[in-house]
CSV table of C-alpha atoms and ligand atoms in Angstrom, one decimal:
chain,number,residue,atom,x,y,z
A,5,MET,CA,148.6,89.7,-110.7
A,6,LYS,CA,147.2,89.8,-114.6
A,7,SER,CA,149.6,87.3,-116.3
A,8,LYS,CA,149.1,85.1,-112.8
A,9,LYS,CA,145.2,85.3,-113.6
A,10,TYR,CA,145.5,84.3,-117.0
A,11,PHE,CA,147.6,81.3,-116.3
A,12,LEU,CA,145.0,80.3,-114.1
A,13,LEU,CA,142.1,81.2,-116.7
A,14,PHE,CA,144.0,79.0,-119.5
A,15,GLY,CA,144.7,76.0,-116.8
A,16,ILE,CA,141.0,75.6,-116.2
A,17,THR,CA,140.4,76.0,-119.9
A,18,PHE,CA,143.4,73.6,-120.5
A,19,VAL,CA,141.3,71.1,-117.6
A,20,PHE,CA,138.0,71.5,-118.6
A,21,LEU,CA,139.0,70.1,-122.6
A,22,LEU,CA,140.8,67.7,-121.5
A,23,LEU,CA,137.9,66.1,-119.1
A,24,SER,CA,135.4,66.7,-122.3
A,25,TYR,CA,137.7,65.0,-124.8
A,26,THR,CA,138.1,61.7,-122.1
A,27,ILE,CA,134.5,61.8,-122.3
A,28,LEU,CA,133.7,62.5,-125.2
A,29,PHE,CA,136.1,61.1,-127.6
A,30,LEU,CA,138.0,57.7,-125.7
A,31,PRO,CA,136.7,54.6,-126.7
A,32,THR,CA,135.2,53.2,-123.4
A,33,GLU,CA,133.2,49.6,-123.9
A,34,SER,CA,129.8,51.7,-122.5
A,35,LYS,CA,130.1,54.4,-125.0
A,36,THR,CA,130.6,51.6,-127.7
A,37,THR,CA,127.5,51.7,-129.9
A,38,ILE,CA,126.2,48.9,-131.6
A,39,PRO,CA,123.3,49.4,-133.8
A,40,ASN,CA,120.1,47.8,-132.2
A,41,GLU,CA,119.5,45.4,-135.2
A,42,GLN,CA,123.3,43.8,-134.4
A,43,ARG,CA,122.0,43.6,-130.7
A,44,VAL,CA,119.1,42.1,-130.6
A,45,GLN,CA,121.1,39.0,-132.5
A,46,SER,CA,123.8,39.1,-130.5
A,47,LEU,CA,121.9,38.2,-127.9
A,48,GLN,CA,119.9,35.8,-129.8
A,49,THR,CA,123.0,34.4,-130.9
A,50,ASN,CA,123.8,34.0,-127.0
A,51,LYS,CA,120.2,32.3,-126.1
A,52,ASN,CA,121.2,29.3,-128.8
A,53,GLU,CA,124.5,29.6,-128.2
A,54,PHE,CA,123.2,28.3,-124.2
A,55,LYS,CA,120.2,26.2,-125.6
A,56,GLU,CA,121.7,23.6,-126.7
A,57,PRO,CA,124.3,22.6,-123.4
A,58,LEU,CA,120.7,23.3,-121.8
A,59,GLU,CA,118.7,20.4,-123.3
A,60,LEU,CA,121.7,18.1,-122.7
A,61,HIS,CA,121.7,18.7,-119.0
A,62,PRO,CA,119.8,15.8,-117.2
A,63,THR,CA,117.5,17.6,-115.3
A,64,ASN,CA,115.7,19.0,-118.1
A,65,GLU,CA,112.9,16.7,-118.8
A,66,ASN,CA,112.9,17.2,-122.0
A,67,SER,CA,115.3,15.5,-123.2
A,68,TYR,CA,114.5,12.3,-121.5
A,69,SER,CA,111.6,11.9,-124.7
A,70,ASN,CA,113.8,11.2,-127.9
A,71,SER,CA,116.9,10.5,-126.2
A,72,ASP,CA,118.5,6.2,-126.7
A,73,GLU,CA,121.6,7.3,-124.3
A,74,ILE,CA,119.5,7.7,-121.7
A,75,LYS,CA,117.2,5.0,-119.8
A,76,VAL,CA,113.5,5.4,-120.3
A,77,GLU,CA,112.0,4.5,-116.8
A,78,LYS,CA,108.2,5.6,-118.0
A,79,LYS,CA,106.5,2.2,-119.5
A,80,VAL,CA,102.9,2.3,-120.6
A,81,PHE,CA,101.1,-1.1,-121.2
A,82,ILE,CA,98.5,-1.3,-123.6
A,83,THR,CA,95.9,-3.9,-122.7
A,84,PHE,CA,92.8,-4.9,-124.6
A,85,ASP,CA,89.7,-7.1,-122.8
A,86,ASP,CA,86.8,-8.6,-124.0
A,87,GLY,CA,87.6,-9.5,-127.5
A,88,PRO,CA,88.4,-10.7,-130.4
A,89,SER,CA,85.7,-8.8,-132.5
A,90,THR,CA,85.1,-6.7,-135.2
A,91,ILE,CA,86.7,-3.4,-133.8
A,92,THR,CA,90.1,-6.2,-133.1
A,93,PRO,CA,91.4,-6.0,-136.8
A,94,PRO,CA,91.0,-1.4,-137.0
A,95,ILE,CA,93.4,-1.7,-133.6
A,96,LEU,CA,95.6,-4.6,-135.2
A,97,GLU,CA,95.6,-1.8,-137.9
A,98,LEU,CA,96.7,1.0,-136.2
A,99,LEU,CA,99.4,-0.4,-133.7
A,100,LYS,CA,101.1,-1.5,-136.5
A,101,LYS,CA,101.1,2.1,-138.3
A,102,HIS,CA,102.5,3.6,-135.2
A,103,ASN,CA,104.5,0.1,-134.4
A,104,VAL,CA,103.1,-0.2,-131.2
A,105,PRO,CA,102.6,-3.5,-128.9
A,106,ALA,CA,99.6,-4.5,-127.1
A,107,SER,CA,98.5,-7.4,-125.0
A,108,PHE,CA,94.5,-8.9,-125.6
A,109,PHE,CA,92.9,-10.8,-122.9
A,110,VAL,CA,91.1,-12.7,-125.0
A,111,VAL,CA,87.4,-15.0,-123.9
A,112,GLY,CA,87.8,-17.7,-125.0
A,113,LYS,CA,84.1,-18.7,-126.8
A,114,ASN,CA,85.0,-15.5,-129.1
A,115,MET,CA,88.6,-16.5,-129.7
A,116,GLU,CA,87.2,-20.1,-130.8
A,117,GLU,CA,85.0,-17.9,-133.1
A,118,ASN,CA,87.5,-15.7,-134.2
A,119,PRO,CA,90.9,-17.8,-133.7
A,120,GLU,CA,92.3,-15.9,-137.4
A,121,ILE,CA,92.4,-12.9,-135.3
A,122,VAL,CA,93.6,-13.7,-132.6
A,123,GLN,CA,96.9,-15.5,-134.8
A,124,ARG,CA,96.7,-12.4,-136.7
A,125,ALA,CA,98.0,-10.6,-133.6
A,126,TYR,CA,100.4,-12.8,-132.3
A,127,ASN,CA,102.0,-13.2,-135.4
A,128,GLU,CA,101.9,-9.7,-135.6
A,129,GLY,CA,103.5,-9.2,-131.8
A,130,HIS,CA,101.2,-8.7,-129.5
A,131,MET,CA,100.5,-11.2,-126.3
A,132,ILE,CA,97.3,-12.9,-126.1
A,133,LEU,CA,96.4,-14.0,-122.5
A,134,THR,CA,93.5,-15.5,-121.5
A,135,HIS,CA,90.7,-13.4,-119.3
A,136,SER,CA,88.1,-16.8,-119.0
A,137,TYR,CA,86.0,-18.9,-121.4
A,138,THR,CA,82.3,-17.2,-120.7
A,139,HIS,CA,83.3,-14.3,-118.9
A,140,ASP,CA,79.8,-14.9,-117.4
A,141,TYR,CA,79.8,-13.3,-113.5
A,142,SER,CA,78.8,-17.2,-112.8
A,143,ILE,CA,81.6,-18.8,-113.2
A,144,TYR,CA,82.6,-17.0,-109.3
A,145,THR,CA,80.5,-19.8,-107.6
A,146,SER,CA,82.7,-21.7,-106.8
A,147,LEU,CA,86.5,-22.3,-106.8
A,148,GLU,CA,85.5,-25.5,-108.9
A,149,SER,CA,83.0,-24.0,-110.9
A,150,PHE,CA,85.9,-21.0,-112.1
A,151,TYR,CA,88.6,-23.7,-112.7
A,152,ASP,CA,86.4,-25.4,-115.6
A,153,ASP,CA,85.4,-22.3,-117.0
A,154,PHE,CA,89.5,-21.3,-116.8
A,155,SER,CA,91.0,-25.0,-117.8
A,156,LYS,CA,88.5,-24.5,-120.6
A,157,ALA,CA,90.1,-20.9,-121.6
A,158,GLU,CA,93.5,-22.5,-121.8
A,159,GLU,CA,92.7,-25.7,-123.6
A,160,VAL,CA,91.3,-22.8,-126.5
A,161,TYR,CA,94.3,-20.7,-126.8
A,162,HIS,CA,96.6,-24.0,-126.5
A,163,GLU,CA,94.2,-25.1,-130.0
A,164,VAL,CA,94.1,-21.5,-131.5
A,165,LEU,CA,97.9,-20.8,-131.3
A,166,ASN,CA,99.3,-24.2,-130.7
A,167,LYS,CA,101.3,-22.1,-127.7
A,168,GLU,CA,101.1,-23.3,-124.1
A,169,PRO,CA,98.8,-20.2,-122.2
A,170,PRO,CA,101.2,-18.0,-120.2
A,171,ASN,CA,100.8,-17.9,-116.7
A,172,LEU,CA,99.1,-14.9,-116.7
A,173,PHE,CA,96.3,-13.8,-117.3
A,174,ARG,CA,93.0,-11.0,-115.9
A,175,PHE,CA,90.7,-11.9,-114.3
A,176,PRO,CA,86.5,-11.1,-115.7
A,177,GLY,CA,85.8,-7.9,-113.8
A,178,GLY,CA,89.7,-7.6,-112.4
A,179,SER,CA,90.5,-9.4,-109.1
A,180,SER,CA,88.6,-6.8,-107.0
A,181,ASN,CA,85.3,-7.2,-108.6
A,182,HIS,CA,81.9,-6.6,-106.7
A,183,SER,CA,80.4,-8.6,-109.3
A,184,SER,CA,81.2,-12.1,-108.0
A,185,PHE,CA,79.4,-11.6,-104.1
A,186,ALA,CA,76.0,-12.1,-105.6
A,187,TYR,CA,77.4,-16.4,-107.0
A,188,GLY,CA,80.2,-17.2,-104.8
A,189,GLY,CA,79.9,-14.4,-101.8
A,190,LYS,CA,82.4,-11.6,-100.1
A,191,GLN,CA,85.1,-14.6,-99.4
A,192,LEU,CA,84.8,-16.2,-103.0
A,193,MET,CA,87.5,-13.5,-104.1
A,194,PRO,CA,90.1,-13.6,-101.4
A,195,LYS,CA,90.5,-17.0,-101.7
A,196,LEU,CA,90.2,-17.5,-105.7
A,197,THR,CA,93.2,-14.8,-105.5
A,198,ARG,CA,94.9,-16.7,-102.6
A,199,ASP,CA,95.0,-20.0,-104.4
A,200,ILE,CA,95.4,-18.7,-107.7
A,201,LYS,CA,98.6,-17.7,-106.7
A,202,LYS,CA,99.9,-20.7,-105.1
A,203,LYS,CA,99.4,-22.5,-108.0
A,204,GLY,CA,101.7,-20.2,-109.9
A,205,TYR,CA,99.5,-18.3,-111.8
A,206,THR,CA,99.4,-14.6,-111.6
A,207,TYR,CA,96.4,-11.6,-112.3
A,208,ILE,CA,96.8,-8.8,-113.9
A,209,ASP,CA,94.6,-5.7,-113.3
A,210,TRP,CA,94.7,-2.6,-114.3
A,211,ASN,CA,96.1,1.0,-112.9
A,212,VAL,CA,94.2,3.6,-116.0
A,213,SER,CA,91.1,2.4,-117.2
A,214,SER,CA,89.9,4.2,-120.0
A,215,GLY,CA,85.8,4.1,-119.2
A,216,ASP,CA,85.3,2.5,-122.3
A,217,ALA,CA,83.3,-0.4,-120.8
A,218,GLY,CA,81.5,2.3,-118.7
A,219,PRO,CA,79.2,5.1,-118.7
A,220,HIS,CA,81.3,7.1,-121.2
A,221,ALA,CA,82.1,4.6,-123.3
A,222,ASN,CA,81.1,6.8,-126.9
A,223,ASP,CA,82.2,9.7,-125.4
A,224,GLY,CA,86.6,10.3,-126.8
A,225,VAL,CA,86.8,13.2,-125.4
A,226,SER,CA,86.1,12.3,-121.9
A,227,MET,CA,87.7,9.0,-122.5
A,228,GLU,CA,91.4,10.7,-123.6
A,229,GLU,CA,91.0,13.6,-120.5
A,230,SER,CA,90.7,10.3,-117.9
A,231,ILE,CA,93.1,8.5,-119.5
A,232,VAL,CA,95.8,11.3,-119.5
A,233,GLU,CA,94.9,12.5,-115.9
A,234,TYR,CA,95.5,9.0,-114.6
A,235,SER,CA,98.9,8.3,-116.4
A,236,GLU,CA,99.9,11.7,-114.8
A,237,ASP,CA,102.7,11.3,-112.4
A,238,ASN,CA,102.5,7.3,-113.1
A,239,ASN,CA,105.9,6.0,-114.7
A,240,LEU,CA,104.4,2.4,-115.3
A,241,VAL,CA,101.0,2.4,-117.0
A,242,VAL,CA,98.5,-0.8,-117.8
A,243,LEU,CA,96.0,0.7,-119.0
A,244,LEU,CA,92.8,-0.4,-119.8
A,245,PHE,CA,90.6,-0.8,-123.7
A,246,HIS,CA,87.8,-3.0,-124.7
A,247,ASP,CA,87.7,-4.4,-128.2
A,248,THR,CA,84.5,-4.8,-128.0
A,249,PRO,CA,81.9,-5.1,-130.8
A,250,ASN,CA,80.8,-1.2,-131.6
A,251,ASN,CA,83.6,0.2,-129.6
A,252,ASN,CA,84.1,1.9,-132.1
A,253,THR,CA,85.7,5.0,-130.2
A,254,THR,CA,88.2,3.1,-128.4
A,255,ALA,CA,89.5,2.7,-131.9
A,256,GLU,CA,89.3,6.0,-133.0
A,257,ILE,CA,90.9,7.3,-130.1
A,258,LEU,CA,93.6,5.3,-130.0
A,259,PRO,CA,96.5,7.2,-132.3
A,260,ASN,CA,95.8,10.0,-129.8
A,261,ILE,CA,96.6,8.0,-127.3
A,262,ILE,CA,99.1,6.3,-128.4
A,263,SER,CA,100.8,10.3,-129.3
A,264,TYR,CA,99.9,11.5,-126.2
A,265,TYR,CA,102.2,8.7,-124.5
A,266,LYS,CA,105.0,9.2,-126.3
A,267,ASN,CA,105.4,12.9,-125.9
A,268,GLN,CA,105.3,12.2,-122.3
A,269,GLY,CA,108.4,9.7,-123.0
A,270,TYR,CA,106.7,6.2,-122.7
A,271,GLN,CA,108.1,2.9,-124.0
A,272,PHE,CA,105.2,0.8,-125.1
A,273,ARG,CA,106.1,-2.9,-123.6
A,274,SER,CA,103.5,-5.9,-123.9
A,275,PHE,CA,103.2,-8.7,-121.5
A,276,ARG,CA,104.8,-11.2,-124.3
A,277,ASP,CA,108.0,-9.9,-122.9
A,278,VAL,CA,107.2,-8.8,-119.8
A,279,THR,CA,110.7,-8.7,-117.2
A,280,GLU,CA,110.3,-10.1,-113.7
A,281,SER,CA,111.3,-6.7,-112.9
A,282,GLU,CA,108.4,-5.3,-114.7
A,283,LEU,CA,106.4,-8.1,-112.8
A,284,ASN,CA,107.6,-6.9,-109.2
A,285,LYS,CA,106.7,-3.7,-110.1
A,286,MET,CA,103.1,-4.2,-110.5
A,287,LYS,CA,103.1,-6.5,-107.7
A,288,HIS,CA,104.7,-3.5,-105.5
A,289,LEU,CA,101.8,-1.0,-107.2
A,290,GLN,CA,99.3,-3.7,-106.7
A,291,ILE,CA,98.9,-3.8,-110.4
A,292,ALA,CA,99.4,-7.8,-110.2
A,293,ASN,CA,98.3,-10.0,-107.8
A,294,LYS,CA,96.5,-7.6,-105.9
A,295,ILE,CA,95.9,-8.9,-102.4
A,296,ILE,CA,91.9,-9.1,-102.0
A,297,GLU,CA,90.4,-8.8,-98.6
A,298,HIS,CA,86.5,-8.0,-97.8
A,299,LYS,CA,85.1,-7.8,-94.4
B,9,ZN,ZN1,86.1,-8.6,-119.3
């Protein structure tokens, strides 16, 4: 009896010791100890391993900005109206510095006064387009008075640049202006826009305004905010600035605006080499050849 009891006790002790050994000393994965520092490092290594393939994934928006392989779909056309003026050369300097092309819708009489500025802009790769000769809203008295002024703008264009004026232009005040009402009545712009399209011209408006001809003309912060607000969700932006005298704020905010579009992955375009598909998209978005109807 006694030996049986001892045998049982020995057996229980043996099993207990065997279990303890297994738990304490056998190298299982969960028991493998890694110093804390090493653990953090190993986690970071893992994170880095994942970082690159994730950035190359096409659904990751950031991958669009600096990749030449993925087609850039966002485009911005920066346009300046009503020049040239004393503010145009500093603007040209900035555009050159940032390697950005722009389009200038020039006023004929300003072009006559500053032919060298227009020539310089053209020689530096920008586009020059017409924007009337006088920019006086009385041109909207009749179709005749409009075309008189329009032809004069084209003549000056030819004289200064020794080139055929393009069939792209911008109406003073834009195609949906109300300034014409006082001269030719409400039906002048609907009639004129239909007529000029038939003549083979395309008129260009804008879908983002800098506000530099409005009450916030000297408020750079407000101008920048407005540009960003209206550019968001727009893959095709035609941005309106004015290179008129004293519009110093326009030149001051230009580098920030260029950086904004660069960071957002936009491609800078000008009307100098605008494609048919870009013009079609502008027509579709009613930035070009907008249908004008006034009741
Ligand atoms: Zn204008």
